[in-house]
Amino acid sequence: GLLTMSASATNVNEIRALIAAHKRWDLIFALVGLLALMVGILTFLALFGHMVVDGLPRLSWDFFTNFPSRKPDQAGILSAWVGSTLVMIVTAATAVPLGVGAGVYLEEYAPRNWMTDLIEINVTNLAGVPSIVYGLLALGLFVYQFGLGQSILTAGLTLGLLILPVVIVATREAIRAIPAAMREGAYALGATKWQTTSHHILPYSLAGIMTGVIIGMARAIGETAPVITIGALTFIAFLPPMPVSAEPPFLSFEWVFSPFTVMPIQMFNWTSRPEAAFHHNAAAAGLVLVVMTLSMNALAIYIRYRLRKNIKW
């Protein structure tokens, strides 16, 4: 009896020691994770704070409504932010339908064979390809082969291809999160595959899809290498033609073939100059770009919240 009690006490002590060791490792892991998080946050805050200090005094109405100039106090970002907005419109119109459609097909319709596996591997790998490769591809294909020139359309198509793998992967992951019972219930009631996909799968996965789309767009808006490769201008003092006209048919697509510049290129142009005033202009433009990117991410969070709130499982 004494031996049994002694053995039981030993086992209890070993279990307690094991639990204590696991708790110590949990605490160490939590501290390491917190340290990694703080490094990222503090680095961003330091860079953002530096931009705020240097660039905030330059932010004014004239800064948003003036064209670039050789005089730093008169230079603005009008052509840059208009060009970025138009390029993002073309990028979204290109990447969202293709990416969502490809993700739905791969997840819901594609047969499970070696060809599908090969496509999935390539899509995943394309998400990690350097952006300069897309710029070289666009230069040879869109600029020279298709003759689209160094235009907004070329930039939008290039950035659309850049974020296309991200949209496809996000769409597939959002669809995979839908319980199989949702599909089985729809099929049991006589719904076709398309009815199940369009009426149930897509509405319930829309929050995740939209999050992936906005994250991809936030990446595209800050890209510089592809748009430099296809020939974006570093100095432009005019705007593209208006998309809306007073004469029939009231819509004009001449703007998609216009030369352009974007915010990152404008910043690159200013930072390459020796004057400190141009560096302050670049900081102000960077501050605007960061705010635009954070706004897009905030929009993604808001859309996800609203869609999830309206969904009742």
Coordinates of C-alpha atoms in Angstrom, one line a residue:
G1 CA 0.0 0.0 0.0
L2 CA 2.8 2.4 0.8
L3 CA 4.5 1.6 -2.5
T4 CA 1.3 2.3 -4.4
M5 CA 0.8 5.6 -2.6
S6 CA 4.4 6.6 -3.2
A7 CA 4.1 5.7 -6.9
S8 CA 0.8 7.7 -7.2
A9 CA 2.5 10.7 -5.5
T10 CA 5.4 10.4 -7.9
N11 CA 3.0 10.3 -10.9
V12 CA 1.1 13.4 -9.7
N13 CA 4.4 15.3 -9.2
E14 CA 5.5 14.3 -12.7
I15 CA 2.2 15.5 -14.2
R16 CA 2.4 18.8 -12.3
A17 CA 6.0 19.3 -13.5
L18 CA 5.0 18.5 -17.1
I19 CA 2.1 21.0 -16.9
A20 CA 4.4 23.6 -15.4
A21 CA 6.9 23.0 -18.2
H22 CA 4.2 23.4 -20.9
K23 CA 3.0 26.6 -19.3
R24 CA 6.5 28.0 -19.3
W25 CA 6.8 27.2 -23.0
D26 CA 3.4 28.7 -23.6
L27 CA 4.6 31.9 -21.9
I28 CA 7.8 32.0 -23.9
F29 CA 5.9 31.5 -27.1
A30 CA 3.5 34.3 -26.2
L31 CA 6.4 36.6 -25.4
V32 CA 8.2 35.8 -28.7
G33 CA 4.9 36.4 -30.6
L34 CA 4.3 39.7 -28.8
L35 CA 7.9 40.8 -29.5
A36 CA 7.5 39.9 -33.2
L37 CA 4.2 41.9 -33.3
M38 CA 5.7 44.9 -31.6
V39 CA 8.7 44.9 -34.0
G40 CA 6.4 45.1 -36.9
I41 CA 4.1 47.7 -35.4
L42 CA 6.9 49.9 -34.0
T43 CA 8.7 49.8 -37.4
F44 CA 5.5 50.9 -39.2
L45 CA 4.8 53.6 -36.6
A46 CA 8.4 54.9 -36.8
L47 CA 8.2 55.1 -40.6
F48 CA 4.7 56.5 -40.6
G49 CA 5.6 59.1 -37.9
H50 CA 8.6 60.2 -39.9
M51 CA 6.4 60.7 -43.0
V52 CA 3.9 62.6 -40.9
V53 CA 6.5 65.0 -39.5
D54 CA 8.0 65.6 -42.9
G55 CA 5.0 65.5 -45.1
L56 CA 2.0 66.8 -43.1
P57 CA 3.0 70.5 -43.5
R58 CA 2.9 70.0 -47.3
L59 CA -0.6 68.7 -47.3
S60 CA -3.0 71.3 -48.6
W61 CA -5.7 71.7 -51.3
D62 CA -3.1 73.0 -53.7
F63 CA -1.0 69.9 -53.2
F64 CA -3.9 67.7 -54.4
T65 CA -5.0 70.0 -57.3
N66 CA -1.6 71.0 -58.7
F67 CA 0.4 69.2 -61.3
P68 CA 4.1 68.3 -60.7
S69 CA 6.5 71.2 -61.0
R70 CA 10.2 72.0 -61.0
K71 CA 9.5 74.2 -58.1
P72 CA 8.9 72.1 -55.0
D73 CA 6.5 74.6 -53.3
Q74 CA 4.2 74.6 -56.3
A75 CA 4.4 70.8 -57.1
G76 CA 1.3 68.6 -56.5
I77 CA 0.0 65.1 -57.0
L78 CA -3.0 65.8 -59.2
S79 CA -1.9 63.6 -62.1
A80 CA -0.5 61.0 -59.8
W81 CA -3.6 60.3 -57.7
V82 CA -5.9 60.6 -60.7
G83 CA -3.7 58.1 -62.6
S84 CA -3.6 55.7 -59.6
T85 CA -7.4 55.8 -59.3
L86 CA -7.9 55.1 -63.0
V87 CA -5.4 52.3 -63.0
M88 CA -7.0 50.7 -60.0
I89 CA -10.4 50.9 -61.8
V90 CA -9.0 48.9 -64.7
T91 CA -7.2 46.5 -62.3
A92 CA -10.4 45.7 -60.4
A93 CA -12.4 45.3 -63.7
T94 CA -9.8 42.9 -64.9
A95 CA -8.8 40.9 -61.8
V96 CA -12.0 40.6 -59.9
P97 CA -14.2 38.8 -62.5
L98 CA -11.4 36.6 -63.7
G99 CA -10.1 35.8 -60.3
V100 CA -13.5 35.0 -58.7
G101 CA -14.6 33.0 -61.8
A102 CA -11.4 31.0 -61.8
G103 CA -11.6 30.3 -58.1
V104 CA -15.2 29.2 -58.3
Y105 CA -14.4 26.9 -61.2
L106 CA -11.4 25.3 -59.5
E107 CA -13.2 24.7 -56.3
E108 CA -16.7 23.7 -57.5
Y109 CA -16.5 22.5 -61.1
A110 CA -13.0 21.4 -62.0
P111 CA -12.4 17.6 -62.0
R112 CA -9.9 16.3 -59.6
N113 CA -7.1 15.1 -61.9
W114 CA -3.4 15.9 -62.6
M115 CA -4.3 18.8 -64.8
T116 CA -6.2 20.5 -62.0
D117 CA -3.4 19.8 -59.6
L118 CA -0.9 21.4 -62.0
I119 CA -3.1 24.5 -62.4
E120 CA -3.4 24.8 -58.6
I121 CA 0.4 24.5 -58.1
N122 CA 1.0 27.2 -60.8
V123 CA -1.6 29.6 -59.4
T124 CA 0.0 29.2 -55.9
N125 CA 3.5 29.8 -57.3
L126 CA 2.4 32.8 -59.4
A127 CA 1.4 34.6 -56.2
G128 CA 5.1 34.7 -55.2
V129 CA 6.6 35.7 -58.5
P130 CA 8.4 39.1 -58.3
S131 CA 6.4 42.0 -59.7
I132 CA 9.2 43.0 -62.2
V133 CA 8.5 39.7 -64.1
Y134 CA 4.9 40.8 -64.7
G135 CA 6.3 44.1 -65.9
L136 CA 8.5 42.4 -68.4
L137 CA 5.7 40.1 -69.5
A138 CA 3.4 43.1 -70.0
L139 CA 6.1 45.0 -72.0
G140 CA 6.4 42.2 -74.5
L141 CA 2.8 41.2 -74.6
F142 CA 0.6 44.3 -74.1
V143 CA 2.9 47.1 -75.3
Y144 CA 4.6 45.4 -78.3
Q145 CA 2.5 42.4 -79.3
F146 CA -1.0 43.9 -78.8
G147 CA 0.0 47.5 -79.5
L148 CA -1.7 48.9 -76.4
G149 CA 1.2 51.3 -75.8
Q150 CA 2.3 52.8 -72.5
S151 CA -1.3 53.5 -71.3
I152 CA -3.6 53.2 -68.4
L153 CA -5.1 50.0 -70.0
T154 CA -1.7 48.4 -70.1
A155 CA -1.0 49.3 -66.5
G156 CA -4.4 48.1 -65.3
L157 CA -4.0 44.7 -67.1
T158 CA -0.5 44.3 -65.7
L159 CA -1.5 44.9 -62.2
G160 CA -4.6 42.8 -62.7
L161 CA -2.4 39.9 -63.7
L162 CA -0.2 40.6 -60.7
I163 CA -3.0 40.3 -58.1
L164 CA -5.0 37.6 -60.0
P165 CA -3.4 34.7 -58.1
V166 CA -4.2 36.4 -54.8
V167 CA -7.8 36.8 -55.8
I168 CA -8.0 33.2 -56.9
V169 CA -6.5 31.8 -53.7
A170 CA -8.7 34.1 -51.5
T171 CA -11.8 33.0 -53.4
R172 CA -11.0 29.3 -53.1
E173 CA -10.2 29.6 -49.4
A174 CA -13.5 31.5 -48.8
I175 CA -15.5 28.8 -50.7
R176 CA -13.8 26.0 -48.7
A177 CA -14.9 27.6 -45.5
I178 CA -18.6 26.9 -46.4
P179 CA -19.8 23.8 -44.7
A180 CA -20.5 20.8 -46.9
A181 CA -24.0 20.6 -45.4
M182 CA -24.9 23.8 -47.2
R183 CA -24.3 22.1 -50.6
E184 CA -25.9 18.9 -49.6
G185 CA -29.0 20.7 -48.4
A186 CA -29.3 22.6 -51.6
Y187 CA -28.8 19.4 -53.7
A188 CA -31.4 17.6 -51.6
L189 CA -34.0 20.2 -52.4
G190 CA -33.4 19.8 -56.2
A191 CA -31.1 22.7 -56.8
T192 CA -28.6 22.5 -59.7
K193 CA -24.9 23.1 -59.2
W194 CA -25.1 26.6 -60.6
Q195 CA -28.1 27.4 -58.4
T196 CA -26.2 26.1 -55.4
T197 CA -23.2 28.1 -56.3
S198 CA -24.9 31.4 -57.2
H199 CA -27.6 31.4 -54.5
H200 CA -25.7 29.8 -51.5
I201 CA -22.0 29.4 -52.0
L202 CA -21.1 32.8 -53.4
P203 CA -23.3 34.9 -51.0
Y204 CA -21.9 33.1 -48.0
S205 CA -18.3 33.3 -49.1
L206 CA -18.5 36.9 -50.4
A207 CA -17.0 38.4 -47.2
G208 CA -13.8 36.4 -47.6
I209 CA -13.7 37.0 -51.4
M210 CA -14.0 40.8 -50.9
T211 CA -11.3 40.8 -48.2
G212 CA -8.9 39.1 -50.6
V213 CA -9.8 41.5 -53.4
I214 CA -9.2 44.6 -51.3
I215 CA -5.9 43.2 -50.0
G216 CA -4.8 42.5 -53.6
M217 CA -5.8 46.0 -54.6
A218 CA -3.9 47.4 -51.7
R219 CA -0.8 45.6 -52.9
A220 CA -1.3 46.8 -56.5
I221 CA -1.7 50.4 -55.6
G222 CA 1.9 50.5 -54.2
E223 CA 3.7 48.6 -57.0
T224 CA 6.3 50.5 -58.9
A225 CA 8.5 48.0 -60.8
P226 CA 5.8 46.8 -63.3
V227 CA 4.5 50.3 -64.2
I228 CA 8.1 51.6 -64.6
T229 CA 8.8 48.7 -66.9
I230 CA 5.9 49.4 -69.2
G231 CA 6.9 53.0 -69.5
A232 CA 4.9 55.1 -67.0
L233 CA 5.8 58.7 -67.1
T234 CA 7.8 60.3 -64.2
F235 CA 6.6 63.8 -65.1
I236 CA 3.1 64.5 -66.6
A237 CA 1.3 67.8 -66.5
F238 CA -2.1 66.8 -68.0
L239 CA -5.0 64.6 -67.2
P240 CA -6.5 61.8 -69.3
P241 CA -9.8 62.6 -71.2
M242 CA -12.9 62.6 -69.2
P243 CA -14.8 59.3 -69.2
V244 CA -18.1 61.1 -69.5
S245 CA -19.0 63.5 -72.3
A246 CA -21.9 65.8 -73.0
E247 CA -22.5 64.3 -76.5
P248 CA -23.8 60.8 -77.3
P249 CA -23.0 58.1 -76.5
F250 CA -22.0 60.1 -73.3
L251 CA -19.3 57.5 -72.4
S252 CA -15.7 57.7 -73.7
F253 CA -13.0 55.2 -73.3
E254 CA -10.2 57.3 -74.7
W255 CA -8.8 57.7 -71.2
V256 CA -7.7 54.0 -71.1
F257 CA -5.2 54.7 -73.9
S258 CA -3.8 57.8 -72.3
P259 CA -0.2 58.2 -70.8
F260 CA -0.2 58.1 -67.0
T261 CA 1.7 58.3 -63.8
V262 CA 1.0 56.8 -60.4
M263 CA 1.7 57.8 -56.8
P264 CA 4.8 55.5 -56.3
I265 CA 6.4 56.8 -59.4
Q266 CA 5.8 60.4 -58.4
M267 CA 7.4 59.6 -55.1
F268 CA 10.4 58.0 -56.8
N269 CA 10.8 61.1 -59.0
W270 CA 10.9 63.4 -56.0
T271 CA 13.1 61.3 -53.8
S272 CA 15.7 61.1 -56.6
R273 CA 16.2 64.9 -56.5
P274 CA 18.7 66.4 -54.1
E275 CA 16.6 69.2 -52.8
A276 CA 15.1 68.6 -49.3
A277 CA 11.8 70.3 -50.3
F278 CA 11.2 67.6 -52.9
H279 CA 11.8 64.9 -50.2
H280 CA 9.1 66.6 -48.1
N281 CA 6.8 66.4 -51.1
A282 CA 7.6 62.7 -51.4
A283 CA 6.8 62.2 -47.7
A284 CA 3.5 63.9 -48.2
A285 CA 2.7 61.7 -51.2
G286 CA 3.7 58.7 -49.2
L287 CA 1.4 59.7 -46.4
V288 CA -1.4 60.0 -48.9
L289 CA -0.6 56.6 -50.3
V290 CA -0.5 55.0 -46.9
V291 CA -3.9 56.5 -46.0
M292 CA -5.3 55.2 -49.3
T293 CA -4.0 51.7 -48.5
L294 CA -5.3 51.8 -45.0
S295 CA -8.6 53.0 -46.2
M296 CA -8.9 50.1 -48.6
N297 CA -8.0 47.6 -45.8
A298 CA -10.6 49.3 -43.5
L299 CA -13.1 49.0 -46.3
A300 CA -12.4 45.3 -46.5
I301 CA -12.9 44.9 -42.7
Y302 CA -16.1 46.9 -42.9
I303 CA -17.5 44.8 -45.8
R304 CA -16.6 41.6 -44.1
Y305 CA -18.3 42.7 -40.9
R306 CA -21.5 43.8 -42.7
L307 CA -21.7 40.7 -44.8
R308 CA -21.1 38.3 -41.9
K309 CA -23.6 40.3 -39.8
N310 CA -26.3 39.8 -42.4
I311 CA -25.6 36.1 -42.8
K312 CA -27.6 33.7 -40.7
W313 CA -26.3 30.2 -40.6

